[in-house]
């Protein structure tokens, strides 16, 4: 079995590759990644010598490079993680989100049509459903919830999802889609809430909370997401969408306070800053379908997952300090300098 994992040098993709190499010692895993600011080859160093693993630096929008790789590897399955993934960046520069997230998806699927594959799996997000009101805890996103996006990021992911479904209907491409809630865990890029707060707290820097901090996210430990994708690519129905969520809704402010507590840092570091434009209020997934069809449920409780995550950031300071001392410094100054 040969699987091409795109975006495997990023947060979830790298965790997925580690999980798959360990679980399936006879699989050949090929990582295709452009190594944007979010891709980190140092993450993959421990597996670079594994004979079942190959890394290829390429852009999913580069048709010639993608076709060449398909010709060489003759993959059975494609799992597409490659994307521009940060909402705040999409508000500043939407173009690259449209290019990578929509056009890149089309190029990958064209390659699938040309060379033939068993399955194309699109890693999508609950953000395609827009948001839910804060005062309706009875409401959840199901696979039938209409698409209603808020940001250029979520619109680009929704556009890609529609294209994936269209390739299935029009060309009969064997596809599946997973729409997951917020992930957290090792190798999470420190521009996202949890790793940013951990890194800032460890450096006694202000902890920026957008608006009032009452927005709610449904947090899932990244390994549980990897397990869900593994189940879907092996047993999920072709042409179907699966919601993946943690049953774990938390307000941003409570997450930030919890991290302060775990690290023994003062809550006085918390700084309320200007809200994100179009900020989604609440995400909450109903994962009944994947539970009923594939037996998946989130195994890691948030209280354990967040401890493991904090421990990882404490033990891997070099990984994230290299990031925050490099080019990312300019981004941070631009986004938070006058906020
Ligand atoms: P990430 O930003 O950490 O990693 C993205 C990876 O894609 C990087 O390695 C980057 O170099 C690569 N990449 C970007 N553009 C590329 C291109 N044009 N060609 C090839 N590679 C390219 O993202 P992540 O958080 O790991 O998210 C992975 C996927 O999961 C994304 O599709 C995202 O939309 C989706 N998702 C993320 C979350 C979350 O909480 N992080 C939740 C649901 C869904
Ligand atoms: O400094 C911050 N302060 C803050 O209050 C940052 C970076 C974020 N926030 C808030 C905004 C959100 O309400 O925290 C919440 C989480 O923010 P992000 O970590 O940026 O994640 P989110 O916008 O929810 O999107 C994430 O989940 C869905 C991923 O980045 C997406 O790729 C995924 O699709």
mmCIF file of C-alpha atoms and ligand atoms in Angstrom:
data_model
loop_
_atom_site.group_PDB
_atom_site.id
_atom_site.type_symbol
_atom_site.label_atom_id
_atom_site.label_comp_id
_atom_site.label_asym_id
_atom_site.label_seq_id
_atom_site.Cartn_x
_atom_site.Cartn_y
_atom_site.Cartn_z
ATOM 1 C CA UNK A 1 0.000 0.000 0.000
ATOM 2 C CA UNK A 2 1.439 3.373 -1.002
ATOM 3 C CA UNK A 3 -0.048 6.510 0.519
ATOM 4 C CA UNK A 4 0.827 10.048 -0.530
ATOM 5 C CA UNK A 5 0.352 12.414 2.399
ATOM 6 C CA UNK A 6 0.386 16.043 1.307
ATOM 7 C CA UNK A 7 1.220 18.692 3.911
ATOM 8 C CA UNK A 8 2.983 16.072 6.022
ATOM 9 C CA UNK A 9 5.575 18.529 7.334
ATOM 10 C CA UNK A 10 2.850 20.480 9.125
ATOM 11 C CA UNK A 11 1.095 19.880 12.420
ATOM 12 C CA UNK A 12 -1.553 17.214 11.764
ATOM 13 C CA UNK A 13 0.117 15.700 8.683
ATOM 14 C CA UNK A 14 3.340 14.923 10.577
ATOM 15 C CA UNK A 15 1.420 13.363 13.460
ATOM 16 C CA UNK A 16 -0.494 11.287 10.898
ATOM 17 C CA UNK A 17 2.698 10.062 9.197
ATOM 18 C CA UNK A 18 4.225 9.015 12.553
ATOM 19 C CA UNK A 19 1.014 7.200 13.450
ATOM 20 C CA UNK A 20 0.770 5.373 10.109
ATOM 21 C CA UNK A 21 4.440 4.321 9.928
ATOM 22 C CA UNK A 22 4.152 2.799 13.375
ATOM 23 C CA UNK A 23 0.804 1.112 12.799
ATOM 24 C CA UNK A 24 1.504 -0.226 9.289
ATOM 25 C CA UNK A 25 5.182 -1.245 9.025
ATOM 26 C CA UNK A 26 4.591 -2.592 5.500
ATOM 27 C CA UNK A 27 3.082 0.614 4.073
ATOM 28 C CA UNK A 28 5.077 3.033 1.945
ATOM 29 C CA UNK A 29 4.361 6.622 2.989
ATOM 30 C CA UNK A 30 5.335 9.504 0.721
ATOM 31 C CA UNK A 31 5.140 13.040 2.068
ATOM 32 C CA UNK A 32 4.685 15.822 -0.473
ATOM 33 C CA UNK A 33 5.105 19.255 1.089
ATOM 34 C CA UNK A 34 6.009 22.710 -0.197
ATOM 35 C CA UNK A 35 7.630 23.620 3.136
ATOM 36 C CA UNK A 36 5.869 26.939 3.534
ATOM 37 C CA UNK A 37 6.434 28.881 6.769
ATOM 38 C CA UNK A 38 4.192 26.232 8.436
ATOM 39 C CA UNK A 39 6.111 23.213 7.153
ATOM 40 C CA UNK A 40 9.025 22.069 9.234
ATOM 41 C CA UNK A 41 11.429 19.476 7.905
ATOM 42 C CA UNK A 42 13.059 19.140 11.327
ATOM 43 C CA UNK A 43 9.828 17.517 12.515
ATOM 44 C CA UNK A 44 10.389 14.654 10.064
ATOM 45 C CA UNK A 45 14.099 14.127 10.823
ATOM 46 C CA UNK A 46 13.472 11.040 13.030
ATOM 47 C CA UNK A 47 11.898 9.171 10.060
ATOM 48 C CA UNK A 48 14.050 10.435 7.207
ATOM 49 C CA UNK A 49 16.107 7.204 7.230
ATOM 50 C CA UNK A 50 13.082 4.931 7.400
ATOM 51 C CA UNK A 51 13.046 2.909 4.163
ATOM 52 C CA UNK A 52 9.222 3.029 4.146
ATOM 53 C CA UNK A 53 9.237 6.815 4.031
ATOM 54 C CA UNK A 54 10.044 9.312 1.295
ATOM 55 C CA UNK A 55 9.948 13.106 1.458
ATOM 56 C CA UNK A 56 9.398 15.196 -1.669
ATOM 57 C CA UNK A 57 9.469 18.979 -1.609
ATOM 58 C CA UNK A 58 6.812 20.206 -4.040
ATOM 59 C CA UNK A 59 3.791 22.477 -4.328
ATOM 60 C CA UNK A 60 0.414 20.774 -4.761
ATOM 61 C CA UNK A 61 -0.392 23.498 -7.319
ATOM 62 C CA UNK A 62 2.588 22.414 -9.460
ATOM 63 C CA UNK A 63 0.875 20.055 -11.898
ATOM 64 C CA UNK A 64 4.077 18.736 -13.480
ATOM 65 C CA UNK A 65 5.655 17.932 -10.093
ATOM 66 C CA UNK A 66 2.478 16.255 -8.821
ATOM 67 C CA UNK A 67 2.023 14.153 -11.984
ATOM 68 C CA UNK A 68 5.704 13.126 -11.869
ATOM 69 C CA UNK A 69 5.308 11.912 -8.301
ATOM 70 C CA UNK A 70 2.152 9.944 -9.150
ATOM 71 C CA UNK A 71 3.945 8.351 -12.082
ATOM 72 C CA UNK A 72 6.884 7.351 -9.877
ATOM 73 C CA UNK A 73 4.935 6.138 -6.847
ATOM 74 C CA UNK A 74 1.667 4.797 -8.299
ATOM 75 C CA UNK A 75 -0.137 5.600 -5.018
ATOM 76 C CA UNK A 76 -3.190 3.734 -3.761
ATOM 77 C CA UNK A 77 -4.446 6.504 -1.470
ATOM 78 C CA UNK A 78 -3.970 10.264 -1.243
ATOM 79 C CA UNK A 79 -4.587 12.081 2.034
ATOM 80 C CA UNK A 80 -4.584 15.827 1.462
ATOM 81 C CA UNK A 81 -3.561 17.865 4.508
ATOM 82 C CA UNK A 82 -1.723 20.510 2.472
ATOM 83 C CA UNK A 83 -3.347 23.878 3.025
ATOM 84 C CA UNK A 84 -2.906 27.379 4.233
ATOM 85 C CA UNK A 85 -4.510 26.858 7.629
ATOM 86 C CA UNK A 86 -4.472 30.046 9.705
ATOM 87 C CA UNK A 87 -7.666 32.135 9.776
ATOM 88 C CA UNK A 88 -5.880 35.384 10.762
ATOM 89 C CA UNK A 89 -3.486 35.109 7.821
ATOM 90 C CA UNK A 90 -6.420 34.495 5.460
ATOM 91 C CA UNK A 91 -7.951 37.801 6.570
ATOM 92 C CA UNK A 92 -4.691 39.583 5.620
ATOM 93 C CA UNK A 93 -3.909 37.717 2.368
ATOM 94 C CA UNK A 94 -6.786 35.625 0.959
ATOM 95 C CA UNK A 95 -5.146 34.911 -2.438
ATOM 96 C CA UNK A 96 -2.740 32.181 -1.366
ATOM 97 C CA UNK A 97 -5.599 30.419 0.457
ATOM 98 C CA UNK A 98 -7.637 30.263 -2.737
ATOM 99 C CA UNK A 99 -4.654 29.060 -4.728
ATOM 100 C CA UNK A 100 -3.387 26.314 -2.430
ATOM 101 C CA UNK A 101 -6.624 25.199 -0.831
ATOM 102 C CA UNK A 102 -8.814 25.163 -3.955
ATOM 103 C CA UNK A 103 -6.525 25.003 -6.997
ATOM 104 C CA UNK A 104 -4.091 22.658 -5.249
ATOM 105 C CA UNK A 105 -6.939 20.280 -4.406
ATOM 106 C CA UNK A 106 -8.027 20.317 -8.070
ATOM 107 C CA UNK A 107 -4.500 19.473 -9.272
ATOM 108 C CA UNK A 108 -4.253 16.549 -6.842
ATOM 109 C CA UNK A 109 -7.618 15.184 -7.965
ATOM 110 C CA UNK A 110 -6.701 15.608 -11.644
ATOM 111 C CA UNK A 111 -3.627 13.486 -10.942
ATOM 112 C CA UNK A 112 -5.866 10.909 -9.261
ATOM 113 C CA UNK A 113 -8.078 10.782 -12.343
ATOM 114 C CA UNK A 114 -5.132 10.523 -14.722
ATOM 115 C CA UNK A 115 -3.230 7.792 -12.867
ATOM 116 C CA UNK A 116 -6.064 6.008 -11.026
ATOM 117 C CA UNK A 117 -6.192 5.583 -7.254
ATOM 118 C CA UNK A 118 -8.285 3.677 -4.707
ATOM 119 C CA UNK A 119 -9.232 6.736 -2.655
ATOM 120 C CA UNK A 120 -8.676 10.480 -2.440
ATOM 121 C CA UNK A 121 -9.256 11.759 1.104
ATOM 122 C CA UNK A 122 -9.732 15.464 1.783
ATOM 123 C CA UNK A 123 -8.914 16.704 5.283
ATOM 124 C CA UNK A 124 -11.434 19.465 5.871
ATOM 125 C CA UNK A 125 -12.684 21.464 8.818
ATOM 126 C CA UNK A 126 -15.798 22.162 10.878
ATOM 127 C CA UNK A 127 -15.289 25.826 9.964
ATOM 128 C CA UNK A 128 -17.085 25.190 6.655
ATOM 129 C CA UNK A 129 -20.352 25.134 8.659
ATOM 130 C CA UNK A 130 -19.814 28.680 9.954
ATOM 131 C CA UNK A 131 -20.616 29.139 13.626
ATOM 132 C CA UNK A 132 -23.287 28.324 16.207
ATOM 133 C CA UNK A 133 -24.850 30.739 18.709
ATOM 134 C CA UNK A 134 -23.335 30.802 22.206
ATOM 135 C CA UNK A 135 -26.761 30.504 23.851
ATOM 136 C CA UNK A 136 -27.882 27.333 22.005
ATOM 137 C CA UNK A 137 -25.892 24.481 23.602
ATOM 138 C CA UNK A 138 -28.411 22.083 22.045
ATOM 139 C CA UNK A 139 -27.186 22.895 18.506
ATOM 140 C CA UNK A 140 -24.364 20.941 16.810
ATOM 141 C CA UNK A 141 -22.870 20.646 13.325
ATOM 142 C CA UNK A 142 -23.970 17.476 11.550
ATOM 143 C CA UNK A 143 -22.897 16.396 8.069
ATOM 144 C CA UNK A 144 -26.189 17.881 6.830
ATOM 145 C CA UNK A 145 -25.592 21.358 8.288
ATOM 146 C CA UNK A 146 -25.467 23.822 5.363
ATOM 147 C CA UNK A 147 -22.125 25.306 4.415
ATOM 148 C CA UNK A 148 -22.006 28.935 5.585
ATOM 149 C CA UNK A 149 -18.482 30.227 5.875
ATOM 150 C CA UNK A 150 -17.111 33.283 7.696
ATOM 151 C CA UNK A 151 -13.459 33.746 6.692
ATOM 152 C CA UNK A 152 -11.471 33.501 3.469
ATOM 153 C CA UNK A 153 -9.839 30.413 5.023
ATOM 154 C CA UNK A 154 -13.105 28.599 5.690
ATOM 155 C CA UNK A 155 -14.493 29.682 2.310
ATOM 156 C CA UNK A 156 -11.461 28.209 0.571
ATOM 157 C CA UNK A 157 -11.859 24.937 2.498
ATOM 158 C CA UNK A 158 -15.575 24.867 1.632
ATOM 159 C CA UNK A 159 -14.748 25.530 -2.028
ATOM 160 C CA UNK A 160 -12.346 22.587 -1.981
ATOM 161 C CA UNK A 161 -14.960 20.327 -0.362
ATOM 162 C CA UNK A 162 -17.505 21.192 -3.048
ATOM 163 C CA UNK A 163 -14.937 20.457 -5.737
ATOM 164 C CA UNK A 164 -14.148 17.078 -4.143
ATOM 165 C CA UNK A 165 -17.841 16.147 -4.147
ATOM 166 C CA UNK A 166 -18.172 17.384 -7.741
ATOM 167 C CA UNK A 167 -15.228 15.208 -8.877
ATOM 168 C CA UNK A 168 -16.984 12.252 -7.269
ATOM 169 C CA UNK A 169 -20.291 12.924 -8.976
ATOM 170 C CA UNK A 170 -18.948 14.033 -12.348
ATOM 171 C CA UNK A 171 -15.956 11.742 -12.810
ATOM 172 C CA UNK A 172 -16.731 8.990 -10.301
ATOM 173 C CA UNK A 173 -13.526 9.754 -8.372
ATOM 174 C CA UNK A 174 -13.482 7.651 -5.171
ATOM 175 C CA UNK A 175 -13.355 10.366 -2.539
ATOM 176 C CA UNK A 176 -14.071 10.917 1.137
ATOM 177 C CA UNK A 177 -14.006 14.028 3.323
ATOM 178 C CA UNK A 178 -13.462 14.484 7.047
ATOM 179 C CA UNK A 179 -14.467 17.713 8.799
ATOM 180 C CA UNK A 180 -12.676 18.010 12.079
ATOM 181 C CA UNK A 181 -12.842 20.412 14.999
ATOM 182 C CA UNK A 182 -9.831 22.218 16.527
ATOM 183 C CA UNK A 183 -6.820 19.948 17.029
ATOM 184 C CA UNK A 184 -4.116 20.371 19.653
ATOM 185 C CA UNK A 185 -0.960 18.409 20.490
ATOM 186 C CA UNK A 186 2.743 18.106 19.553
ATOM 187 C CA UNK A 187 4.158 20.017 16.559
ATOM 188 C CA UNK A 188 1.315 22.583 16.545
ATOM 189 C CA UNK A 189 2.626 25.775 14.953
ATOM 190 C CA UNK A 190 2.889 28.529 17.591
ATOM 191 C CA UNK A 191 0.649 30.970 15.693
ATOM 192 C CA UNK A 192 -2.417 28.978 16.842
ATOM 193 C CA UNK A 193 -4.073 29.600 20.204
ATOM 194 C CA UNK A 194 -2.820 26.740 22.417
ATOM 195 C CA UNK A 195 0.862 26.640 21.371
ATOM 196 C CA UNK A 196 1.015 30.452 21.189
ATOM 197 C CA UNK A 197 -0.264 30.754 24.760
ATOM 198 C CA UNK A 198 2.101 28.028 26.023
ATOM 199 C CA UNK A 199 5.121 29.659 24.322
ATOM 200 C CA UNK A 200 4.226 33.182 25.504
ATOM 201 C CA UNK A 201 3.506 32.015 29.053
ATOM 202 C CA UNK A 202 6.863 30.206 29.216
ATOM 203 C CA UNK A 203 8.547 33.431 28.084
ATOM 204 C CA UNK A 204 6.433 35.590 30.484
ATOM 205 C CA UNK A 205 4.985 37.502 27.528
ATOM 206 C CA UNK A 206 1.405 38.896 27.335
ATOM 207 C CA UNK A 207 -1.233 36.262 26.486
ATOM 208 C CA UNK A 208 -3.428 37.792 23.738
ATOM 209 C CA UNK A 209 -7.110 36.865 23.996
ATOM 210 C CA UNK A 210 -9.335 38.117 21.163
ATOM 211 C CA UNK A 211 -12.453 40.073 22.176
ATOM 212 C CA UNK A 212 -13.932 38.843 25.447
ATOM 213 C CA UNK A 213 -12.498 35.312 25.206
ATOM 214 C CA UNK A 214 -15.993 33.818 25.271
ATOM 215 C CA UNK A 215 -15.753 32.157 21.867
ATOM 216 C CA UNK A 216 -16.044 28.394 22.093
ATOM 217 C CA UNK A 217 -14.027 25.737 20.263
ATOM 218 C CA UNK A 218 -14.373 21.932 20.365
ATOM 219 C CA UNK A 219 -10.819 20.641 21.045
ATOM 220 C CA UNK A 220 -9.591 17.253 19.861
ATOM 221 C CA UNK A 221 -6.213 15.656 20.635
ATOM 222 C CA UNK A 222 -4.388 15.318 17.303
ATOM 223 C CA UNK A 223 -3.807 11.555 17.645
ATOM 224 C CA UNK A 224 -7.573 11.010 17.805
ATOM 225 C CA UNK A 225 -7.899 12.875 14.502
ATOM 226 C CA UNK A 226 -5.197 10.632 12.977
ATOM 227 C CA UNK A 227 -7.066 7.528 14.177
ATOM 228 C CA UNK A 228 -10.273 8.850 12.588
ATOM 229 C CA UNK A 229 -8.593 9.436 9.221
ATOM 230 C CA UNK A 230 -7.000 5.979 9.328
ATOM 231 C CA UNK A 231 -10.458 4.442 9.878
ATOM 232 C CA UNK A 232 -12.048 6.502 7.108
ATOM 233 C CA UNK A 233 -9.416 5.763 4.460
ATOM 234 C CA UNK A 234 -9.686 2.026 5.157
ATOM 235 C CA UNK A 235 -13.374 1.573 5.943
ATOM 236 C CA UNK A 236 -15.218 4.834 5.251
ATOM 237 C CA UNK A 237 -17.853 4.901 2.524
ATOM 238 C CA UNK A 238 -16.819 6.433 -0.773
ATOM 239 C CA UNK A 239 -18.490 9.769 -1.514
ATOM 240 C CA UNK A 240 -19.225 10.434 2.161
ATOM 241 C CA UNK A 241 -18.442 13.192 4.624
ATOM 242 C CA UNK A 242 -17.532 12.368 8.245
ATOM 243 C CA UNK A 243 -17.583 14.926 11.063
ATOM 244 C CA UNK A 244 -14.828 14.404 13.639
ATOM 245 C CA UNK A 245 -15.095 16.192 16.990
ATOM 246 C CA UNK A 246 -13.862 15.992 20.542
ATOM 247 C CA UNK A 247 -17.104 16.379 22.561
ATOM 248 C CA UNK A 248 -15.025 18.931 24.336
ATOM 249 C CA UNK A 249 -16.256 22.503 24.094
ATOM 250 C CA UNK A 250 -14.262 25.152 25.900
ATOM 251 C CA UNK A 251 -14.207 28.946 25.995
ATOM 252 C CA UNK A 252 -10.894 30.456 24.868
ATOM 253 C CA UNK A 253 -10.471 32.318 28.140
ATOM 254 C CA UNK A 254 -10.826 29.077 30.114
ATOM 255 C CA UNK A 255 -8.145 27.406 27.979
ATOM 256 C CA UNK A 256 -5.783 30.307 28.584
ATOM 257 C CA UNK A 257 -6.439 30.258 32.348
ATOM 258 C CA UNK A 258 -5.898 26.508 32.446
ATOM 259 C CA UNK A 259 -2.532 26.828 30.694
ATOM 260 C CA UNK A 260 -1.507 29.561 33.201
ATOM 261 C CA UNK A 261 -2.442 27.229 36.034
ATOM 262 C CA UNK A 262 -0.584 24.222 34.603
ATOM 263 C CA UNK A 263 2.556 26.320 34.071
ATOM 264 C CA UNK A 264 2.303 28.149 37.401
ATOM 265 C CA UNK A 265 2.049 31.514 35.606
ATOM 266 C CA UNK A 266 0.012 34.532 36.695
ATOM 267 C CA UNK A 267 -3.317 35.250 34.970
ATOM 268 C CA UNK A 268 -2.149 38.860 34.982
ATOM 269 C CA UNK A 269 -0.321 37.982 31.745
ATOM 270 C CA UNK A 270 -3.727 37.715 30.024
ATOM 271 C CA UNK A 271 -4.313 40.688 27.698
ATOM 272 C CA UNK A 272 -7.618 41.223 25.923
ATOM 273 C CA UNK A 273 -6.922 42.469 22.385
ATOM 274 C CA UNK A 274 -9.001 43.632 19.395
ATOM 275 C CA UNK A 275 -11.281 40.858 18.190
ATOM 276 C CA UNK A 276 -10.674 38.859 14.993
ATOM 277 C CA UNK A 277 -12.784 40.207 12.083
ATOM 278 C CA UNK A 278 -15.819 37.963 11.483
ATOM 279 C CA UNK A 279 -14.831 35.876 14.519
ATOM 280 C CA UNK A 280 -16.851 32.643 14.681
ATOM 281 C CA UNK A 281 -18.638 32.306 18.034
ATOM 282 C CA UNK A 282 -18.898 28.602 18.637
ATOM 283 C CA UNK A 283 -17.957 25.342 16.929
ATOM 284 C CA UNK A 284 -19.455 22.070 18.125
ATOM 285 C CA UNK A 285 -19.447 18.814 16.200
ATOM 286 C CA UNK A 286 -21.910 15.970 16.387
ATOM 287 C CA UNK A 287 -19.681 12.959 15.586
ATOM 288 C CA UNK A 288 -22.496 10.344 15.719
ATOM 289 C CA UNK A 289 -22.014 9.236 12.123
ATOM 290 C CA UNK A 290 -18.353 8.240 12.474
ATOM 291 C CA UNK A 291 -19.138 6.583 15.816
ATOM 292 C CA UNK A 292 -22.068 4.586 14.409
ATOM 293 C CA UNK A 293 -20.399 3.607 11.119
ATOM 294 C CA UNK A 294 -16.739 3.224 12.093
ATOM 295 C CA UNK A 295 -16.756 2.961 15.892
ATOM 296 C CA UNK A 296 -14.609 6.077 16.318
ATOM 297 C CA UNK A 297 -14.737 8.184 19.449
ATOM 298 C CA UNK A 298 -12.183 10.559 20.992
ATOM 299 C CA UNK A 299 -10.001 8.530 23.361
ATOM 300 C CA UNK A 300 -7.895 11.283 24.912
ATOM 301 C CA UNK A 301 -9.641 13.407 27.554
ATOM 302 C CA UNK A 302 -8.785 17.102 27.356
ATOM 303 C CA UNK A 303 -7.332 17.159 30.863
ATOM 304 C CA UNK A 304 -4.817 14.453 29.850
ATOM 305 C CA UNK A 305 -4.210 15.764 26.330
ATOM 306 C CA UNK A 306 -3.409 19.294 27.464
ATOM 307 C CA UNK A 307 -0.964 17.982 30.091
ATOM 308 C CA UNK A 308 0.787 15.848 27.447
ATOM 309 C CA UNK A 309 0.859 18.813 25.082
ATOM 310 C CA UNK A 310 2.333 21.207 27.638
ATOM 311 C CA UNK A 311 4.913 18.580 28.553
ATOM 312 C CA UNK A 312 5.847 18.225 24.883
ATOM 313 C CA UNK A 313 6.394 21.990 24.532
ATOM 314 C CA UNK A 314 8.511 21.966 27.707
ATOM 315 C CA UNK A 315 10.648 19.077 26.419
ATOM 316 C CA UNK A 316 10.942 20.402 22.846
ATOM 317 C CA UNK A 317 11.774 24.058 23.403
ATOM 318 C CA UNK A 318 14.261 24.075 20.534
ATOM 319 C CA UNK A 319 11.554 23.083 18.031
ATOM 320 C CA UNK A 320 9.318 26.076 18.773
ATOM 321 C CA UNK A 321 11.985 28.561 19.828
ATOM 322 C CA UNK A 322 13.624 28.194 16.407
ATOM 323 C CA UNK A 323 10.273 29.108 14.868
ATOM 324 C CA UNK A 324 9.492 32.089 17.056
ATOM 325 C CA UNK A 325 12.977 33.536 16.718
ATOM 326 C CA UNK A 326 12.971 33.369 12.891
ATOM 327 C CA UNK A 327 10.818 34.949 10.194
ATOM 328 C CA UNK A 328 7.738 34.365 12.363
ATOM 329 C CA UNK A 329 8.922 37.249 14.587
ATOM 330 C CA UNK A 330 7.878 39.739 11.878
ATOM 331 C CA UNK A 331 4.435 38.142 11.593
ATOM 332 C CA UNK A 332 3.959 38.362 15.359
ATOM 333 C CA UNK A 333 4.932 42.038 15.434
ATOM 334 C CA UNK A 334 2.552 42.796 12.542
ATOM 335 C CA UNK A 335 -0.425 40.926 14.042
ATOM 336 C CA UNK A 336 -0.017 41.751 17.725
ATOM 337 C CA UNK A 337 2.226 44.863 17.817
ATOM 338 C CA UNK A 338 -0.594 47.442 17.864
ATOM 339 C CA UNK A 339 -3.574 45.217 18.539
HETATM 340 P P1 LIG B 1 -0.329 23.405 9.081
HETATM 341 O O1 LIG B 1 -0.451 24.824 8.628
HETATM 342 O O2 LIG B 1 0.358 23.099 10.350
HETATM 343 O O3 LIG B 1 0.405 22.555 7.936
HETATM 344 C C1 LIG B 1 0.132 22.713 6.580
HETATM 345 C C2 LIG B 1 1.221 21.999 5.782
HETATM 346 O O4 LIG B 1 0.890 22.109 4.390
HETATM 347 C C3 LIG B 1 2.616 22.595 5.952
HETATM 348 O O5 LIG B 1 3.571 21.577 6.120
HETATM 349 C C4 LIG B 1 2.851 23.352 4.655
HETATM 350 O O6 LIG B 1 4.218 23.438 4.283
HETATM 351 C C5 LIG B 1 2.049 22.504 3.682
HETATM 352 N N1 LIG B 1 1.615 23.272 2.501
HETATM 353 C C6 LIG B 1 1.009 24.478 2.466
HETATM 354 N N2 LIG B 1 0.795 24.857 1.212
HETATM 355 C C7 LIG B 1 1.257 23.860 0.413
HETATM 356 C C8 LIG B 1 1.293 23.657 -0.988
HETATM 357 N N3 LIG B 1 0.833 24.580 -1.849
HETATM 358 N N4 LIG B 1 1.819 22.505 -1.469
HETATM 359 C C9 LIG B 1 2.307 21.557 -0.614
HETATM 360 N N5 LIG B 1 2.311 21.712 0.717
HETATM 361 C C10 LIG B 1 1.783 22.847 1.227
HETATM 362 O O7 LIG B 1 -1.815 22.852 9.068
HETATM 363 P P2 LIG B 1 -2.511 21.778 10.034
HETATM 364 O O8 LIG B 1 -3.030 22.464 11.230
HETATM 365 O O9 LIG B 1 -1.639 20.601 10.164
HETATM 366 O O10 LIG B 1 -3.779 21.387 9.142
HETATM 367 C C11 LIG B 1 -3.702 20.345 8.174
HETATM 368 C C12 LIG B 1 -5.026 20.242 7.457
HETATM 369 O O11 LIG B 1 -6.056 19.982 8.390
HETATM 370 C C13 LIG B 1 -5.441 21.527 6.722
HETATM 371 O O12 LIG B 1 -6.038 21.154 5.515
HETATM 372 C C14 LIG B 1 -6.462 22.167 7.651
HETATM 373 O O13 LIG B 1 -7.390 22.916 6.910
HETATM 374 C C15 LIG B 1 -7.106 20.946 8.275
HETATM 375 N N6 LIG B 1 -7.651 21.129 9.634
HETATM 376 C C16 LIG B 1 -6.871 21.639 10.639
HETATM 377 C C17 LIG B 1 -7.397 21.733 11.925
HETATM 378 C C18 LIG B 1 -6.577 22.259 13.066
HETATM 379 O O14 LIG B 1 -7.112 22.435 14.171
HETATM 380 N N7 LIG B 1 -5.286 22.514 12.916
HETATM 381 C C19 LIG B 1 -8.712 21.338 12.166
HETATM 382 C C20 LIG B 1 -9.484 20.833 11.113
HETATM 383 C C21 LIG B 1 -8.938 20.719 9.864
HETATM 384 O O1 LIG B 2 -3.744 34.899 19.799
HETATM 385 C C1 LIG B 2 -4.873 34.356 19.705
HETATM 386 N N1 LIG B 2 -5.851 34.719 20.593
HETATM 387 C C2 LIG B 2 -7.125 34.228 20.546
HETATM 388 O O2 LIG B 2 -7.981 34.590 21.366
HETATM 389 C C3 LIG B 2 -5.202 33.370 18.690
HETATM 390 C C4 LIG B 2 -4.166 32.932 17.698
HETATM 391 C C5 LIG B 2 -6.487 32.879 18.665
HETATM 392 N N2 LIG B 2 -7.435 33.296 19.546
HETATM 393 C C6 LIG B 2 -8.799 32.716 19.476
HETATM 394 C C7 LIG B 2 -9.436 32.708 18.114
HETATM 395 C C8 LIG B 2 -10.290 31.456 18.152
HETATM 396 O O3 LIG B 2 -11.536 31.744 18.748
HETATM 397 O O4 LIG B 2 -8.674 31.336 19.850
HETATM 398 C C9 LIG B 2 -9.539 30.494 19.068
HETATM 399 C C10 LIG B 2 -8.687 29.489 18.326
HETATM 400 O O5 LIG B 2 -7.947 30.205 17.349
HETATM 401 P P1 LIG B 2 -6.962 29.447 16.311
HETATM 402 O O6 LIG B 2 -5.994 28.647 17.098
HETATM 403 O O7 LIG B 2 -6.464 30.471 15.349
HETATM 404 O O8 LIG B 2 -7.949 28.406 15.622
HETATM 405 P P2 LIG B 2 -9.330 28.587 14.803
HETATM 406 O O9 LIG B 2 -9.453 29.923 14.222
HETATM 407 O O10 LIG B 2 -10.430 28.098 15.691
HETATM 408 O O11 LIG B 2 -9.069 27.549 13.588
HETATM 409 C C11 LIG B 2 -8.465 26.255 13.844
HETATM 410 O O12 LIG B 2 -9.423 25.240 13.871
HETATM 411 C C12 LIG B 2 -10.025 24.867 12.663
HETATM 412 C C13 LIG B 2 -7.389 25.924 12.813
HETATM 413 O O13 LIG B 2 -6.412 26.956 12.782
HETATM 414 C C14 LIG B 2 -7.984 25.708 11.452
HETATM 415 O O14 LIG B 2 -6.982 25.326 10.531
HETATM 416 C C15 LIG B 2 -9.013 24.602 11.566
HETATM 417 O O15 LIG B 2 -9.674 24.421 10.351
#
